[in-house]
Coordinates of C-alpha atoms in Angstrom, one line a residue:
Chain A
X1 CA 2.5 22.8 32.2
X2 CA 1.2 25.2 29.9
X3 CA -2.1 24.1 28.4
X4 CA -2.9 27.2 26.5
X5 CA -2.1 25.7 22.8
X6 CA -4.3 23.1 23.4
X7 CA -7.0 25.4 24.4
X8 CA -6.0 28.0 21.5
X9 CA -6.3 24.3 18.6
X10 CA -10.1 24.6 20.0
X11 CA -10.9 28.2 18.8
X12 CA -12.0 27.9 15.1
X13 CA -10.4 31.0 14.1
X14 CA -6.7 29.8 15.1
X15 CA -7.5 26.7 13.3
X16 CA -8.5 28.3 10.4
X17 CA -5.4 30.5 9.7
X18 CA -2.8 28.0 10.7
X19 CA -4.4 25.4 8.5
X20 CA -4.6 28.1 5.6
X21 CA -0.8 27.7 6.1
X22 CA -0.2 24.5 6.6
X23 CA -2.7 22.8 3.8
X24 CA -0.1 23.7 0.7
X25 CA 3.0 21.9 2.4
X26 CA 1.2 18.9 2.5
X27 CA -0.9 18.7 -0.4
X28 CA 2.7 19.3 -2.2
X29 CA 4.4 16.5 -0.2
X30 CA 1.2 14.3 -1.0
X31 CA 1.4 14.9 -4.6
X32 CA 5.6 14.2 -4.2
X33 CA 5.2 10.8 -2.3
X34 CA 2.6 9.6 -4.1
X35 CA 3.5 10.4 -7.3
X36 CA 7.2 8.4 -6.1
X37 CA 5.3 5.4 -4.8
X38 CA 3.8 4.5 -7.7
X39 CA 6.1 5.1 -10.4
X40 CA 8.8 2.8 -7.9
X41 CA 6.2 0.7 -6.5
X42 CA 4.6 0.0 -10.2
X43 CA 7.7 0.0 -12.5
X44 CA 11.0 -0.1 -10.4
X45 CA 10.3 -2.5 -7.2
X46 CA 10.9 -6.2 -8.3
X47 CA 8.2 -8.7 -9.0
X48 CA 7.4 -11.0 -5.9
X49 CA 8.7 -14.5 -6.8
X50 CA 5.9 -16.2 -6.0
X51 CA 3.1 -13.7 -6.6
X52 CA 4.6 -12.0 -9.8
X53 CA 3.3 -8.7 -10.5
X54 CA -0.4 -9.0 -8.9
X55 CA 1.7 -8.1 -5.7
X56 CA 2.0 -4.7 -6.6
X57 CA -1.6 -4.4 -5.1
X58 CA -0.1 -4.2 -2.1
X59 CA 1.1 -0.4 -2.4
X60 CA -2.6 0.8 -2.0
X61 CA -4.1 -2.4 -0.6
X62 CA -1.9 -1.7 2.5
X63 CA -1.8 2.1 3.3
X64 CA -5.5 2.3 2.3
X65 CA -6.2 -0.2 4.9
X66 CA -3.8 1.1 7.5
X67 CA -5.5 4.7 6.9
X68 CA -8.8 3.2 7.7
X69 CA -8.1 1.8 10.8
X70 CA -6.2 4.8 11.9
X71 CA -8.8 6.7 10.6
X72 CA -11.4 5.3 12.9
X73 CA -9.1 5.7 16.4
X74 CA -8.9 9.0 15.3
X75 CA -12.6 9.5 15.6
X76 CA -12.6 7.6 19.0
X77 CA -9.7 10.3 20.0
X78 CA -11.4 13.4 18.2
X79 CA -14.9 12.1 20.1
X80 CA -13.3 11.8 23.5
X81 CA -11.4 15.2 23.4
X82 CA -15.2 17.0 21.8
X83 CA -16.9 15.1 24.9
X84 CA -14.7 16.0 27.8
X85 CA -13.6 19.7 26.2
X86 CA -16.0 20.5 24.7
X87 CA -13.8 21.7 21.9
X88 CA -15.6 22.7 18.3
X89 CA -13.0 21.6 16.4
X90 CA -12.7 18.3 17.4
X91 CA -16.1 17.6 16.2
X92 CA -15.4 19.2 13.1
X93 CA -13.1 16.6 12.8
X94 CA -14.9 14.1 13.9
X95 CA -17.4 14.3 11.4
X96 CA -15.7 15.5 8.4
X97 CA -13.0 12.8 8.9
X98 CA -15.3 9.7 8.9
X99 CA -16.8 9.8 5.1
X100 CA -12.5 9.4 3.9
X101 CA -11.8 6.2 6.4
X102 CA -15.2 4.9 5.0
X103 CA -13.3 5.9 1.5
X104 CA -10.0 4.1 2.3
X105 CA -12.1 0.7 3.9
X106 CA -13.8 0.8 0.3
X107 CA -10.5 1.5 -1.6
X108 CA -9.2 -1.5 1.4
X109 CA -12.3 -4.1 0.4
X110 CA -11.8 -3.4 -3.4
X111 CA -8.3 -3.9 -4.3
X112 CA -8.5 -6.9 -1.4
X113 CA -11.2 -8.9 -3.5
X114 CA -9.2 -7.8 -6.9
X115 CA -5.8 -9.2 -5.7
X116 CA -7.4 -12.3 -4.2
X117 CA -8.7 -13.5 -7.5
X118 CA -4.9 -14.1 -9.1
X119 CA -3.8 -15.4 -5.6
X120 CA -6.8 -17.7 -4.0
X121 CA -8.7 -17.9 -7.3
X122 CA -11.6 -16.1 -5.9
X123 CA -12.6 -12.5 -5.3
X124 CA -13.9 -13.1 -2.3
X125 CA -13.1 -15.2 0.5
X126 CA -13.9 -14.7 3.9
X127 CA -10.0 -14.3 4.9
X128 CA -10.2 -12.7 8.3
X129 CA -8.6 -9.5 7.7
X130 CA -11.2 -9.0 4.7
X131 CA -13.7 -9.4 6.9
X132 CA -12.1 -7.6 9.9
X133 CA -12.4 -4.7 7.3
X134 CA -15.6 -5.4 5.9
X135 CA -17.1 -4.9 9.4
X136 CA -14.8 -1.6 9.9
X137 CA -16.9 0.0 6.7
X138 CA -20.1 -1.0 8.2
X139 CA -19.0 0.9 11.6
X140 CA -17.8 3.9 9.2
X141 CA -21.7 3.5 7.9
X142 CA -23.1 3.7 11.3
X143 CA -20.9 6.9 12.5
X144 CA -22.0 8.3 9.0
X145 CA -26.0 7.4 9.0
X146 CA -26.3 8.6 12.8
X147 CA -24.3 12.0 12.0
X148 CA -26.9 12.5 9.2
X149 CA -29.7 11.5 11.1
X150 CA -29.9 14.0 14.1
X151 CA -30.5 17.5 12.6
X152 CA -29.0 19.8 15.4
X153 CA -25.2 19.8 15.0
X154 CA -24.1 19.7 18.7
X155 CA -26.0 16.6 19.6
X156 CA -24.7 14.9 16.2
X157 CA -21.4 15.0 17.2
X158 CA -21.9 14.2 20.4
X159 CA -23.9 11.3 19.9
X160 CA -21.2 10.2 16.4
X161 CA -18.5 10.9 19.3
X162 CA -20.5 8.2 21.8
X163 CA -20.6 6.0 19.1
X164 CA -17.1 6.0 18.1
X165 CA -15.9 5.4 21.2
X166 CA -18.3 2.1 22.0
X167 CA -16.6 1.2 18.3
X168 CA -13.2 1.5 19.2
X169 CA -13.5 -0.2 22.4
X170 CA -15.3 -3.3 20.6
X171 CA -12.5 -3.1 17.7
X172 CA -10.2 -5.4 19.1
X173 CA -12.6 -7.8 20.2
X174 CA -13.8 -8.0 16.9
X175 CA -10.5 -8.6 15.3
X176 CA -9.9 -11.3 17.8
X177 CA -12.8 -13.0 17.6
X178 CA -12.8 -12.6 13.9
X179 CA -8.8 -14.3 13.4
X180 CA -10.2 -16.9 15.7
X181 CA -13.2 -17.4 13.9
X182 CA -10.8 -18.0 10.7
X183 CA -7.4 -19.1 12.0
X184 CA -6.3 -19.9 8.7
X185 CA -4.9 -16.1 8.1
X186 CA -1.8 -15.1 6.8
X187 CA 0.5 -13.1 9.7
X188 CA 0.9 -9.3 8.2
X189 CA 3.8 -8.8 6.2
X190 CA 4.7 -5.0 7.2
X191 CA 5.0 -3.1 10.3
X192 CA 6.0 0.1 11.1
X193 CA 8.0 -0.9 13.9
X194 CA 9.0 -4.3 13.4
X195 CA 12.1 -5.3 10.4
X196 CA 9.9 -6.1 7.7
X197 CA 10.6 -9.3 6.1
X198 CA 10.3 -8.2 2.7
X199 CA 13.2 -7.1 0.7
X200 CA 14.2 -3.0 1.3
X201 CA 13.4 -2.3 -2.8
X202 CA 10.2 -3.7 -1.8
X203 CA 9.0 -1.8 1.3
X204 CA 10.7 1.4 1.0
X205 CA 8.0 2.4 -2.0
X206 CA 5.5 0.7 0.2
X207 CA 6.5 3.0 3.4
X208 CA 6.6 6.1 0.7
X209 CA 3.2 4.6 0.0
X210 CA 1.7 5.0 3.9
X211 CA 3.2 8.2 4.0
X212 CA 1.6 9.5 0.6
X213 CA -1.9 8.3 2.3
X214 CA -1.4 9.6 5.5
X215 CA -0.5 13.1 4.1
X216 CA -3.1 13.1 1.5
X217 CA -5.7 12.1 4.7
X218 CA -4.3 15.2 6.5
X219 CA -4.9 17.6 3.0
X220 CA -8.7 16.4 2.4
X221 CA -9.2 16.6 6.1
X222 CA -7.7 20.1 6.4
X223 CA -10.0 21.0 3.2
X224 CA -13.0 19.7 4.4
X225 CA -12.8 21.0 7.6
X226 CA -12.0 24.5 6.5
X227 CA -15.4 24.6 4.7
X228 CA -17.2 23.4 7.6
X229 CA -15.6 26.1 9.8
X230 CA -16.9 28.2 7.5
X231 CA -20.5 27.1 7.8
X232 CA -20.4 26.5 10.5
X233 CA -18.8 30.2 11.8
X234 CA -20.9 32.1 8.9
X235 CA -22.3 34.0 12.1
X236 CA -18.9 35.4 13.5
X237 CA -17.0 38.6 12.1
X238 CA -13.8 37.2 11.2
X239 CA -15.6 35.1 9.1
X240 CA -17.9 37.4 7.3
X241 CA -14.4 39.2 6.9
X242 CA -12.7 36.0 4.8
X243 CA -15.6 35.0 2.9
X244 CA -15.8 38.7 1.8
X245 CA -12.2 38.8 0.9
X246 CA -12.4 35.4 -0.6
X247 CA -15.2 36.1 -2.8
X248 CA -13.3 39.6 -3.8
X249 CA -10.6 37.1 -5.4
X250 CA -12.4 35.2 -7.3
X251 CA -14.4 38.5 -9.2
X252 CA -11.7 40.4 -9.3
Chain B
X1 CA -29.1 2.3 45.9
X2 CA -30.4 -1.2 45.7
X3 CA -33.6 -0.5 46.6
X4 CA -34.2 2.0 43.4
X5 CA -32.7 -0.7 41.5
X6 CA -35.6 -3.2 42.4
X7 CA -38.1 -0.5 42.2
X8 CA -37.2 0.3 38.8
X9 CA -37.5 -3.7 37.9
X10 CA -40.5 -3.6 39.8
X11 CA -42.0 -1.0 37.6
X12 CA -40.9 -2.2 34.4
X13 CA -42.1 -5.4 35.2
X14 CA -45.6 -4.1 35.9
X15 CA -45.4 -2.1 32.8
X16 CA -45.0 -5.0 31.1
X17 CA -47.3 -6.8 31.9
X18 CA -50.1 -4.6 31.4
X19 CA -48.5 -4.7 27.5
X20 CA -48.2 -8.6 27.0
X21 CA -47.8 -8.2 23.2
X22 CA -44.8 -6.0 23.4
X23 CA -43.3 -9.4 25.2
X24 CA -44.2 -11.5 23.2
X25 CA -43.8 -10.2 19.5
X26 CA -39.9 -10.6 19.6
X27 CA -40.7 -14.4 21.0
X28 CA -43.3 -15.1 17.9
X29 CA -40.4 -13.2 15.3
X30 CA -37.8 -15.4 16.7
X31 CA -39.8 -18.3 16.4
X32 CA -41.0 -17.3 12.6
X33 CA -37.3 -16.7 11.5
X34 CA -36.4 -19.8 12.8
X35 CA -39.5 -21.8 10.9
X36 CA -38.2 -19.9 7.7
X37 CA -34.8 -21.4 7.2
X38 CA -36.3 -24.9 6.4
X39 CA -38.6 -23.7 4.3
X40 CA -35.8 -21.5 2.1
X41 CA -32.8 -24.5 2.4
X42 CA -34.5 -27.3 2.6
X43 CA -35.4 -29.8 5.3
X44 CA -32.7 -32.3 4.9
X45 CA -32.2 -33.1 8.5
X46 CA -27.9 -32.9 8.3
X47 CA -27.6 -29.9 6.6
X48 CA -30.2 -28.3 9.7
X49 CA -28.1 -29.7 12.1
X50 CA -25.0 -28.0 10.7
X51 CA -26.5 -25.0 10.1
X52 CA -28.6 -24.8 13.7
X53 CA -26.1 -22.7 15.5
X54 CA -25.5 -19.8 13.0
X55 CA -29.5 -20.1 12.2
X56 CA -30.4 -19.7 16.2
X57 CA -27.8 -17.1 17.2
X58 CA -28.4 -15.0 14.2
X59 CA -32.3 -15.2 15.0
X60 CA -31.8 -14.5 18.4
X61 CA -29.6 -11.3 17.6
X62 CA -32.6 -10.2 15.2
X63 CA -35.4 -10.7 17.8
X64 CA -33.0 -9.2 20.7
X65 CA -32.5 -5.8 18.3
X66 CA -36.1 -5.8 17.2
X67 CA -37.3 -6.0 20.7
X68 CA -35.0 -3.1 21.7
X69 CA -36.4 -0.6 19.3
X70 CA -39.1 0.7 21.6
X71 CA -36.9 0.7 25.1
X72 CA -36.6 3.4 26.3
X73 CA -38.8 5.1 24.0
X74 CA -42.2 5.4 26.1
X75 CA -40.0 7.0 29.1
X76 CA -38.5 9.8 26.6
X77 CA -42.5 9.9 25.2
X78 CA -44.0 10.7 28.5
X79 CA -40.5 12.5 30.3
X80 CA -40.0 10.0 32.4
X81 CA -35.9 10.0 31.0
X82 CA -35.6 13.4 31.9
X83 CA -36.6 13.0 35.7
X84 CA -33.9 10.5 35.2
X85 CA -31.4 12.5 34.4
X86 CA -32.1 14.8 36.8
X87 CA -32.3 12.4 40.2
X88 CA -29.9 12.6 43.0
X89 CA -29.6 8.8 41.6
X90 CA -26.5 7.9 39.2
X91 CA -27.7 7.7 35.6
X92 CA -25.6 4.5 34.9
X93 CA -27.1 2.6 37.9
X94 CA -31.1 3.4 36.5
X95 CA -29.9 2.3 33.1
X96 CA -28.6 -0.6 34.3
X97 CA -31.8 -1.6 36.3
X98 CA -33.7 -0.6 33.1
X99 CA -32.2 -3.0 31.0
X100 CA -31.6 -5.9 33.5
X101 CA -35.8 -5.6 33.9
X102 CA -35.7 -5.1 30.0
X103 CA -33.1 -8.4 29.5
X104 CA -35.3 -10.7 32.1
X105 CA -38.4 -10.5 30.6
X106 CA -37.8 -10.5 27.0
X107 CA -34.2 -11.8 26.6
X108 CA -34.7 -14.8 29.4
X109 CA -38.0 -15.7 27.4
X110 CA -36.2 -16.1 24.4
X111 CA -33.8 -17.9 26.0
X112 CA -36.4 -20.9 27.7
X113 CA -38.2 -20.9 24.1
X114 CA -34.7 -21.7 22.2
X115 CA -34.3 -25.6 22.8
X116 CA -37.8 -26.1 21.5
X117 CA -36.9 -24.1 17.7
X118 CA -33.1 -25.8 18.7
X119 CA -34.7 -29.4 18.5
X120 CA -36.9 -28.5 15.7
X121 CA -33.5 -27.6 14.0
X122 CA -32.0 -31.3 14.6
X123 CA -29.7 -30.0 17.4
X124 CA -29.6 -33.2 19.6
X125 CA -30.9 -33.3 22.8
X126 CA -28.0 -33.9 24.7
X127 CA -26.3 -30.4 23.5
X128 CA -29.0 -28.3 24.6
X129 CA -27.8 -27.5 28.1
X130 CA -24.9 -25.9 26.2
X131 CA -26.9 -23.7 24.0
X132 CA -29.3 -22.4 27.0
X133 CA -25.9 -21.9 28.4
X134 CA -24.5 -19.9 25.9
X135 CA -27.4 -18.0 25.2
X136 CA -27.7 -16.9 29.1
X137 CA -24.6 -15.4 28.8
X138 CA -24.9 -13.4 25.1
X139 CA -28.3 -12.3 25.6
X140 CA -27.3 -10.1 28.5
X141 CA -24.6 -8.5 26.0
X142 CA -27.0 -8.3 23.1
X143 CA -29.3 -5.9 25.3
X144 CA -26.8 -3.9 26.9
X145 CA -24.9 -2.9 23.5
X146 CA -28.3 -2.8 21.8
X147 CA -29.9 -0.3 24.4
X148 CA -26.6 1.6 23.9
X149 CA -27.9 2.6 20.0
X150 CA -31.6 2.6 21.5
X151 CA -30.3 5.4 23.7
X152 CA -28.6 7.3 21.2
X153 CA -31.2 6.7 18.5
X154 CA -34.6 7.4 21.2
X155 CA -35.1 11.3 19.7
X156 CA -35.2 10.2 16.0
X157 CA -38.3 9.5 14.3
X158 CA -37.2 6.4 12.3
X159 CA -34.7 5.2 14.5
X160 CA -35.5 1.1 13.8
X161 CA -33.1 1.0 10.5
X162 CA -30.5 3.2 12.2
X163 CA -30.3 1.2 15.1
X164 CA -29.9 -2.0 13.2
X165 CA -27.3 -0.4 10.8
X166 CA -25.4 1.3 14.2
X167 CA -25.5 -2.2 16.4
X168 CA -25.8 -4.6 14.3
X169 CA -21.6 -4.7 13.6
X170 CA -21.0 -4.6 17.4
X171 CA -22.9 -7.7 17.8
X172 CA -20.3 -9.7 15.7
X173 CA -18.3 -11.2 18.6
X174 CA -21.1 -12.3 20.3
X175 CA -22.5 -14.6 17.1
X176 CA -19.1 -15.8 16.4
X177 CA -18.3 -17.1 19.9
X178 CA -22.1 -18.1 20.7
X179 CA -21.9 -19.7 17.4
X180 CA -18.9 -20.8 18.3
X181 CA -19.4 -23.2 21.0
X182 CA -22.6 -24.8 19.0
X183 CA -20.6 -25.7 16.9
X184 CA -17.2 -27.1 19.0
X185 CA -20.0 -29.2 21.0
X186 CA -22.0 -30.4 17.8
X187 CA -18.2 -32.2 17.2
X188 CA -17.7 -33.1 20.6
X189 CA -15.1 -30.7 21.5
X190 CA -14.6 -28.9 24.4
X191 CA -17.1 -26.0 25.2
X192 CA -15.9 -24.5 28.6
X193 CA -13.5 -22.2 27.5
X194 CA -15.6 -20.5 25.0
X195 CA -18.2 -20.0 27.4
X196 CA -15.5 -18.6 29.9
X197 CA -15.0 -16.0 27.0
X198 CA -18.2 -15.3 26.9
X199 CA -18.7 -14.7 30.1
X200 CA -15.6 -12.2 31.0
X201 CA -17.3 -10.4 27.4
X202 CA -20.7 -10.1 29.7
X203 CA -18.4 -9.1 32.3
X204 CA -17.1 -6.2 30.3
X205 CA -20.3 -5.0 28.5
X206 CA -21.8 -4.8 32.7
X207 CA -19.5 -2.9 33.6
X208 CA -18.4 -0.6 30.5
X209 CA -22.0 0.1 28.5
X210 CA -23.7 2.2 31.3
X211 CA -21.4 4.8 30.6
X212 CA -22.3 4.8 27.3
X213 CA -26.2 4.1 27.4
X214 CA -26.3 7.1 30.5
X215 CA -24.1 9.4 27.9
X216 CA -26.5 8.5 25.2
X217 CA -29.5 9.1 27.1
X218 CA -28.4 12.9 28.5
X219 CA -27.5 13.8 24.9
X220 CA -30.8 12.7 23.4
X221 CA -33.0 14.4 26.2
X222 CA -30.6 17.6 25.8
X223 CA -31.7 17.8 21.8
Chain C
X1 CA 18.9 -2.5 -21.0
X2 CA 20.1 -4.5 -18.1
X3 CA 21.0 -1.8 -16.5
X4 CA 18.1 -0.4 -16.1
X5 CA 16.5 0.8 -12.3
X6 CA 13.1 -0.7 -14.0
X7 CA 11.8 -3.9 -13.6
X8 CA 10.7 -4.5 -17.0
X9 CA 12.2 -4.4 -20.5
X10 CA 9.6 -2.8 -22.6
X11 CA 6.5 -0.4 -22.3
X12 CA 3.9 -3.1 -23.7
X13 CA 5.8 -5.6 -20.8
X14 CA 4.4 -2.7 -17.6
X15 CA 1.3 -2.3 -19.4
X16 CA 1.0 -6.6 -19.4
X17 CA 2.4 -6.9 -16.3
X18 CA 2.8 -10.5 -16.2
X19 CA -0.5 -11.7 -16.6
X20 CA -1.8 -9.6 -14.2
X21 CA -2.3 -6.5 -16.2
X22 CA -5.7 -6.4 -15.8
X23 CA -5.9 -7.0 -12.0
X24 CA -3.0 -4.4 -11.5
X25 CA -4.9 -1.9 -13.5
X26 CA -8.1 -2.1 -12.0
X27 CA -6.7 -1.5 -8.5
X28 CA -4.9 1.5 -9.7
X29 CA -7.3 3.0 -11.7
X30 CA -10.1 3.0 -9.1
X31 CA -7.8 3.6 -6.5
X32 CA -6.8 6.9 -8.2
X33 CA -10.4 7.7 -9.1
X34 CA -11.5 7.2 -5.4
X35 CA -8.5 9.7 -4.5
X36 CA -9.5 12.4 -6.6
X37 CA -13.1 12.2 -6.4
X38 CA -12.3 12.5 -1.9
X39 CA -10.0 16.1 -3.3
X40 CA -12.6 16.8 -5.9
X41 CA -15.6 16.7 -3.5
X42 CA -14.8 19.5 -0.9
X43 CA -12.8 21.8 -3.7
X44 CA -16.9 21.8 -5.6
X45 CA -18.2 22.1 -2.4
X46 CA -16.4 25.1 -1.2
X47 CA -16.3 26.8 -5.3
X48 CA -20.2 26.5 -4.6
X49 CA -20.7 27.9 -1.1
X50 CA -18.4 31.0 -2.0
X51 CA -20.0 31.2 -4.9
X52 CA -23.3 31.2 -3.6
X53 CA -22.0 33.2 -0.5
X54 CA -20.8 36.0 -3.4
X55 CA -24.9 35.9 -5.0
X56 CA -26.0 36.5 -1.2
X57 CA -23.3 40.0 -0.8
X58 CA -24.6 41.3 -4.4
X59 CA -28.0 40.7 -3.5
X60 CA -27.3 42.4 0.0
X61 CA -25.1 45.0 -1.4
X62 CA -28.4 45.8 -3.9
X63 CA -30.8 46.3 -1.0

């Protein structure tokens, strides 16, 4: 088995260029599928019979909230590779990734409270997948505040790569005990894998929704982290070369 | 193996003694926390009643985190963590003797001084074997996920908010089950298979946290 | 008009949206804001290192 791409992801520098080339394709595709989503999701797709129109909250209530969850195994996964690798870019990652889940949890919580006030009367009520998420952004706020606090890098991401993985490990303990705390949840409606019970002119904007977030995820993350590999490299030659030649463009 | 386990209890426990007030400041807080939920709802002896469990566990969970603040602080202070680190001795089984010593003199205190704030909440007599219960087996969890942000916060200066804002989410499942079965025996129902959950969630914070407190712990005494 | 692709008859029907206009539009709107404020964020960021980055060279280059 031939590790040596893996080992290759790791070096800043290879990062760098292939995410130079790779950050246009999908900042286009988010701007395509997003742009599809909600003109079909908000205009085309049929009102919900029993809901009306308030359902349409549902084509960024539900890839914003599947994002955030994602988003946070991804920072157990980033912290366990940057803990047994060693790798610098996974802590890149790590870090720059955690500020857009705590983003989508708050895009998630928001658009959760606004929907619930046409549907349970109420903008807030302490439905358990409301609250599952509520606690998600407080873990979001503790990978964040502990990141911030310890001033030398390495031991940031170290310790915000400890952190995450205690969090992920107690996720699904909290979500369990949270449903069975309020048993009086709705199932989920939409799964990836599973035949959705909803009609198909009402999930396929919804799954052009999820992909729109997850690509636009993958461009902010690709843009943030290509800053902090500059920082972070200012030392190195190859990057004293690119800020050179990228400062060159923009005074020419 | 065993016997550096008891040494290590044996030290802490003479360490602690010679600084009673750092045992018994999270007793007197829990206590005061308790005493203030009358004062701020009311004393209408129902409404305590109902609200007893949620008002003891979330007490407990406030006095358990403030009492972990300063744990393994005086051993990174003096270097006592980094002889730690580098013994012949596994990291996770010092840690572990560290906050067993830790858990049986604060946490079990807090524990045997419950039914007296529990009665004084209008939780009936009769229930209190189940809430010394409960609390034996979600104290030992509190401490162990609590010493797991004490570890990673033990090099910062203000670490108290931090730790709060870091642990305080993890400690969810405990309040909601320990709540939990408060509550199921204030109606009569069935406690035994709550506390069964409880226990195989001790179970799995024994076994799993030392990892995490011993990986916290080398990267704060590596900064 | 009934064969339209859209679900509703008339411009000032999507903008009402049932009586849900206002919910719908709050979600939306703030959704969209969040979204461009994450892009916005690391596009300033980065126009500010390089352009502080490009001070530092002149300054250098000076020397």
């Amino acid at each position: 088995m031939k590790w040596t791409w893996f080992h290759r992801l790791g070096s800043p520098k290879w990062f760098y260029e292939l995410s130079g080339r790779w950050l246009p394709w999908f900042a286009v595709a988010t701007v395509l599928l997003i742009a599809t989503g909600l003109v079909w999701g908000l205009a085309i797709a049929p009102p919900d019979y029993q809901q009306g129109n308030s359902f349409r909250i549902i084509y960024i209530h539900v890839p914003a909230s599947f994002l955030a969850q994602s988003i946070y195994i991804s920072l157990a996964i980033a912290g366990v590779v940057s803990l047994v690798w060693k790798m610098k870019i996974a802590d890149v990652a790590l870090q720059q990734s955690a500020p857009i889940g705590a983003w989508m949890a708050f895009i998630s919580l928001l658009t959760g409270a606004i929907w619930g006030k046409p549907t349970w009367g109420a903008y807030w009520v302490w439905d358990a997948r409301l609250t599952a998420m509520l606690i998600l952004l407080f873990l979001y706020f503790g990978v964040i505040a502990l990141g911030q606090a310890i001033s030398n890098r390495e031991s940031a991401a170290k310790a915000c790569a400890v952190l995450s993985i205690v969090g992920v490990v107690n996720i699904p303990i909290i979500k369990y005990s949270v449903d069975w705390w309020n048993t009086l949840h709705q199932p989920a409606t939409f799964s990836v894998i599973e035949k959705p019970a909803m009609p198909a002119e009402m999930w396929i904007p919804l799954l052009i929704m999820v992909v729109g977030f997850y690509c636009f995820f993958t461009t902010v993350l690709l843009m943030r982290m290509r800053l902090e590999i500059l920082r972070r490299e200012a030392k190195t030659s190859w990057v004293k070369a690119e800020v050179a030649r990228l400062v060159g463009k923009k005074h020419e | 193996m065993s016997r550096v386990f008891f040494l290590l209890i044996l030290r802490e426990a003479r360490l602690l003694a010679r600084r009673p007030a750092e045992l018994a400041n999270p007793l007197v807080f829990f206590a005061i926390v308790i005493a203030l939920f009358p004062l701020a709802v009311g004393p209408e002896t129902q409404m305590l009643r109902t609200l007893s469990p949620g008002l003891i566990w979330v007490a407990a969970l406030l006095a358990v985190l403030l009492s972990l603040e300063n744990l393994f602080r005086s051993d990174f202070e003096d270097g006592s963590l980094e002889q730690w680190v580098v013994s012949p001795h596994p990291l996770t089984v010092l840690v572990l003797a560290k906050v067993f010593a830790h858990w049986l003199f604060s946490g079990l205190a807090l524990v045997l001084l419950s039914p007296v704030l529990a009665i004084m909440l209008g939780l009936p007599a009769d229930r209190v074997p189940i809430l010394l219960a409960s609390l034996l087996l979600g104290t030992p969890v509190l401490s162990l996920l609590g010493a797991v942000g004490a570890a990673l916060t033990v090099g910062l200066k203000r670490g108290g908010i931090l730790l709060a804002l870091l642990i305080l989410p993890l400690y969810i499942p405990v309040l909601i089950l320990g709540s939990g079965v408060l509550q199921a025996a204030l109606q009569g129902l069935p406690t035994l298979g709550y506390l069964l959950w409880m226990a195989s969630l001790m179970m799995l914070t024994i076994t799993l946290t030392p990892f995490a407190i011993a990986a916290g712990l080398k990267i704060s005494v590596g900064e | 008009m009934n064969e339209s692709i859209f679900a509703f008859n008339s411009f000032a029907e999507f903008i009402a949206m049932g009586k849900h206009g206002f919910y719908v539009w709050v979600c939306f709107g703030i959704t969209i804001a969040v979204l461009a404020i994450n892009v916005a964020l690391p596009w300033l960021a980065r126009r500010r290192y390089l352009n502080q980055e490009a001070r530092r060279l002149r300054w250098e280059a000076m020397q």
